[in-house]
Short mmCIF file of C-alpha atoms and ligand atoms in Angstrom, two decimals:
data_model
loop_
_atom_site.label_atom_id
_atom_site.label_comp_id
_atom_site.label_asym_id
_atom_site.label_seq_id
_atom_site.Cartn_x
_atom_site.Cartn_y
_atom_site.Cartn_z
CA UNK A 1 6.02 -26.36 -6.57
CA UNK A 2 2.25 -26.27 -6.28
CA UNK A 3 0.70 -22.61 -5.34
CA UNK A 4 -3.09 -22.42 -3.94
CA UNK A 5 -4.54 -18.85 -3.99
CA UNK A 6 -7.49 -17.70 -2.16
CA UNK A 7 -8.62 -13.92 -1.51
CA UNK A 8 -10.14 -12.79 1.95
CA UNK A 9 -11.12 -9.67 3.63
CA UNK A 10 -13.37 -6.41 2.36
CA UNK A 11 -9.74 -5.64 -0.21
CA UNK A 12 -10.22 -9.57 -1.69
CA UNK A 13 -6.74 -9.67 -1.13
CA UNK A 14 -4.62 -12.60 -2.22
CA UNK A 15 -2.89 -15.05 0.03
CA UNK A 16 -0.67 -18.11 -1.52
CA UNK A 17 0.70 -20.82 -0.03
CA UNK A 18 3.20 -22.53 -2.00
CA UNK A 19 3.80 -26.33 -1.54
CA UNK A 20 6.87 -28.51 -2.06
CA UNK A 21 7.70 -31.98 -0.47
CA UNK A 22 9.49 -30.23 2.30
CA UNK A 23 6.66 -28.44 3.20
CA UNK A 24 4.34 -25.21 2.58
CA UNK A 25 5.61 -21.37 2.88
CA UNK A 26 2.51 -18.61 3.07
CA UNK A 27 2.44 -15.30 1.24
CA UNK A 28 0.35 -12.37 2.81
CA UNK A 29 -1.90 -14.36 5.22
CA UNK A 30 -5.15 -11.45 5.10
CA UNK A 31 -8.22 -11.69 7.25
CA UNK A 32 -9.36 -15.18 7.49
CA UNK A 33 -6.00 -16.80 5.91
CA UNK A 34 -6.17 -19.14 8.80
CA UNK A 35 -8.75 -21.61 8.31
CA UNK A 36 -7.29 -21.64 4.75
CA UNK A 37 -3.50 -22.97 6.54
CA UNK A 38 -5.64 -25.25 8.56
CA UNK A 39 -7.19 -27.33 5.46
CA UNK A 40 -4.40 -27.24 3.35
CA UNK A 41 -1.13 -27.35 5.25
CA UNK A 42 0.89 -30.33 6.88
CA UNK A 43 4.37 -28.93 7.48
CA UNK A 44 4.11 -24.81 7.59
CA UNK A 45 7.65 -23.70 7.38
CA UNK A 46 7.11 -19.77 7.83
CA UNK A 47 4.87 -16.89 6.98
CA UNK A 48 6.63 -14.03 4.43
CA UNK A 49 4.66 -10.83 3.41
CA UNK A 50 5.50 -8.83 0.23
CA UNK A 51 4.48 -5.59 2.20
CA UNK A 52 3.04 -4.76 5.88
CA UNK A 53 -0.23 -3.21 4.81
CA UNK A 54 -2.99 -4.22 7.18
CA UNK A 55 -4.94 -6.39 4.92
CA UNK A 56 -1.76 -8.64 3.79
CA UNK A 57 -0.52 -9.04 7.34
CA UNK A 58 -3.81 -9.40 9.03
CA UNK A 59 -3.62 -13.23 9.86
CA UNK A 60 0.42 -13.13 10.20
CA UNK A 61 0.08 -13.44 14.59
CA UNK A 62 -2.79 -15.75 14.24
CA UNK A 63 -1.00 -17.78 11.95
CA UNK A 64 2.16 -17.69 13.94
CA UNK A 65 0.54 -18.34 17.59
CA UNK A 66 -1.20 -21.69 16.23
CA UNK A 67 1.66 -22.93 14.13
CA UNK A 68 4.78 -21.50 16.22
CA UNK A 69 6.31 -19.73 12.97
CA UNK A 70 9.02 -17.03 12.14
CA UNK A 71 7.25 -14.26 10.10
CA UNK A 72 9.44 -12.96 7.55
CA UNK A 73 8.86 -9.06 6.10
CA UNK A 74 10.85 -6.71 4.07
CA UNK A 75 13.01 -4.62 6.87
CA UNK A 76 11.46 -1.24 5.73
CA UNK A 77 7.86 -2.04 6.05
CA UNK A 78 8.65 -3.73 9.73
CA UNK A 79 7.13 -0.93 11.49
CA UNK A 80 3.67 -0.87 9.93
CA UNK A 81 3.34 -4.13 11.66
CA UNK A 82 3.46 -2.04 15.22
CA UNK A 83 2.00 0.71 13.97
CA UNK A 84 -0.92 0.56 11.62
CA UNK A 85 -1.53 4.09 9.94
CA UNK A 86 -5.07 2.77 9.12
CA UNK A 87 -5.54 1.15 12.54
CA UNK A 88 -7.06 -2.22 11.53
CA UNK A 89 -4.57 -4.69 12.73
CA UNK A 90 -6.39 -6.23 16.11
CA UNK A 91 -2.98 -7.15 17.91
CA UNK A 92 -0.19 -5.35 16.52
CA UNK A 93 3.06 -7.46 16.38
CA UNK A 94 7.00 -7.38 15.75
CA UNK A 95 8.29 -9.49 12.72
CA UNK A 96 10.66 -12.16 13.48
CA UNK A 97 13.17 -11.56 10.23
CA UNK A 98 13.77 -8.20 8.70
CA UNK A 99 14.76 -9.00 5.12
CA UNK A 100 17.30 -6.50 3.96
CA UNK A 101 16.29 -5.22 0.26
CA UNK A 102 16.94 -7.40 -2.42
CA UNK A 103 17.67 -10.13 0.30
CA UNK A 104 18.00 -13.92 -0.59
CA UNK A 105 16.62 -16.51 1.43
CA UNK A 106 16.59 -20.41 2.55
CA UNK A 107 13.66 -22.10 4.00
CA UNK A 108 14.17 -26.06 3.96
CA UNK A 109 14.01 -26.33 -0.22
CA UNK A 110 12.59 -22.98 -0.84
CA UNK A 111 15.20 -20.54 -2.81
CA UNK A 112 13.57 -17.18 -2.65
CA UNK A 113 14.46 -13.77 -3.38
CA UNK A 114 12.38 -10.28 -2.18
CA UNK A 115 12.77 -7.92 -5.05
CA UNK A 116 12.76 -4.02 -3.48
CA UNK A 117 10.53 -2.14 -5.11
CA UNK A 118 9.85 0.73 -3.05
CA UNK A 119 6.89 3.37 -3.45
CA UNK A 120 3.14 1.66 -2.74
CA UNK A 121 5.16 1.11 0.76
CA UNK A 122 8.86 1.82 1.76
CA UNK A 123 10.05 -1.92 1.51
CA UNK A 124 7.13 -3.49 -0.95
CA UNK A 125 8.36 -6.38 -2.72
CA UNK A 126 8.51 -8.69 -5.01
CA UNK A 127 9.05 -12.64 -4.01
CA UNK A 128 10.45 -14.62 -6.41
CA UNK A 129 10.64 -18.60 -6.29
CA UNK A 130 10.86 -21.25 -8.68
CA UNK A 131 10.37 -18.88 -11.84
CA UNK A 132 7.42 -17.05 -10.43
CA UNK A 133 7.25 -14.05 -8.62
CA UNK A 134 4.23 -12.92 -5.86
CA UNK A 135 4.06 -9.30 -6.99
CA UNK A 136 2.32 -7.89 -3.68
CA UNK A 137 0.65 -4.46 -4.44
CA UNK A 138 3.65 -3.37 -6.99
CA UNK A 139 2.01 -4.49 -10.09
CA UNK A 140 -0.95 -6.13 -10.57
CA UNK A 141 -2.74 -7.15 -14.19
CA UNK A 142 -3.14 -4.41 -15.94
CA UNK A 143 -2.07 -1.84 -13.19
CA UNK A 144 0.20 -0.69 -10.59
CA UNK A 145 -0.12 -0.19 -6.92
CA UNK A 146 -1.34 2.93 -5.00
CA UNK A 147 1.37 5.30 -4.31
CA UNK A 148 -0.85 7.97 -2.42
CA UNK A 149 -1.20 6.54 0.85
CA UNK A 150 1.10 7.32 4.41
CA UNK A 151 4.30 6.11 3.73
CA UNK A 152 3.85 6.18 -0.03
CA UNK A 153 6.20 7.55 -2.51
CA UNK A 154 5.25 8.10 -6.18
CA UNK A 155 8.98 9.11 -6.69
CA UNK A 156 10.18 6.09 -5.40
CA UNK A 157 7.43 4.23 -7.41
CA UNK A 158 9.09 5.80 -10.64
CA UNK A 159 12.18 4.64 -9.61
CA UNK A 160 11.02 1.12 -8.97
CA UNK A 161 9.03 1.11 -12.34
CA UNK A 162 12.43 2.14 -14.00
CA UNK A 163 14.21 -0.89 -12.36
CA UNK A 164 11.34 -3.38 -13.04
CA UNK A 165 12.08 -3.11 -16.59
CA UNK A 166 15.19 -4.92 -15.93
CA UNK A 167 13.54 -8.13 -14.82
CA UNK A 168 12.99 -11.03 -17.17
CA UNK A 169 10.25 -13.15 -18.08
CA UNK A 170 8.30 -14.47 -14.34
CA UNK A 171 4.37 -15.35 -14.38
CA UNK A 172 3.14 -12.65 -11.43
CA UNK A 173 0.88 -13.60 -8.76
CA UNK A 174 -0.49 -10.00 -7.33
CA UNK A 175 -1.67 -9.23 -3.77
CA UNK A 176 -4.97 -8.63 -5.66
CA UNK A 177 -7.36 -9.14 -8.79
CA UNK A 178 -5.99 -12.38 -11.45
CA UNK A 179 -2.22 -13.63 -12.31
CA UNK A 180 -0.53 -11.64 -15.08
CA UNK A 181 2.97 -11.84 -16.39
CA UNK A 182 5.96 -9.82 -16.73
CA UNK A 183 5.61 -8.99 -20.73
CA UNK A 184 2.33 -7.99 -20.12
CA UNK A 185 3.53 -5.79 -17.22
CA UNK A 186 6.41 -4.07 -19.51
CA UNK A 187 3.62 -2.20 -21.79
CA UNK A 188 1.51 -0.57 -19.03
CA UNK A 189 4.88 0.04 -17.30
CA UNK A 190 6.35 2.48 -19.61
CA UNK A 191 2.88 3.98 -19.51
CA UNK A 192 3.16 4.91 -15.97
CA UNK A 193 6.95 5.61 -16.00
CA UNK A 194 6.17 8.62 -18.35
CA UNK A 195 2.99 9.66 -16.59
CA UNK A 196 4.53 9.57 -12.90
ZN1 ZN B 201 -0.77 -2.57 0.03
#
């Protein structure tokens, strides 16, 4: 699997598209993620978003009117979609998969997994796929995500902290700033889990 990256919008957050024979998949399509589908995609198989904050989702319809795509989101961040508390998303829209936490998935030859990690948002995820995993705005190099905005929950944050522990060994691509990995991740975890 190939993965390009590219950040857009005033938050420089990251979109991916990942690449396999069968075809690409995109990962949080922000402001301006189109043009990027239209140079570097021949077969887009569907749009997935590790959480529904505005600047993750903000290309999602665009995306999906040109290419004719199901948009896939983690059931409890659905409703930001509809209903932006920040009111930045131009045409609000409805998702066309709801992917139950810790839901598995099959697109063509794409195995992937949303990892529930509730707390920056009620359904933010993490995607894993071939060995990596597209942390969203759960952990990021050398930090964690925001757990103070609507819809936030720092005790659910703890929680999801606690449980990330559990995970093995992935390289993490973040919704923003550079790649980092999960054994870096572990020592500024345990940081926050006792400071939470
Ligand atoms: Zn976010």
């Amino acid at each position: 699997m190939k993965i390009l990256s590219k950040s857009f919008g005033a938050y420089a957050t990251n979109c991916y598209i990942l690449i396999k024979d069968c075809g690409e998949i995109i990962i949080d399509p922000g402001d301006g993620a189109l043009e990027f589908v239209r140079q570097n995609c021949k077969n887009l198989l569907a749009i997935l978003n590790t959480h529904c904050h505005f600047d993750h989702i903000y290309d999602d319809k665009k995306i999906k009117d040109e290419y004719n795509l199901p948009i896939y989101v983690p059931k409890d961040d659905a409703f930001l979609c509809s209903k932006d508390p920040f009111g930045m998303i131009e045409e609000p829209f409805n998702p066309d998969f709801l992917v139950e936490p810790d839901g598995s998935l099959q697109i063509a030859d794409f195995t992937l997994k949303f990892h529930h990690f509730a707390g920056h948002t009620p359904g933010c995820s993490m995607i894993e796929t071939n060995g990596v995993m597209f942390s969203g705005d759960f952990l990021f190099k050398g930090s964690i995500g925001r757990y103070d905005f609507p819809f936030s929950s720092k005790i659910e944050m703890k929680n999801s902290l606690k449980k990330a522990l559990n995970l093995g060994e992935f390289v993490l691509y973040p919704g923003h700033g550079e790649k980092t990995s999960m054994s870096e991740a572990r020592e500024f975890i345990s940081y926050f889990i006792e400071r939470l």
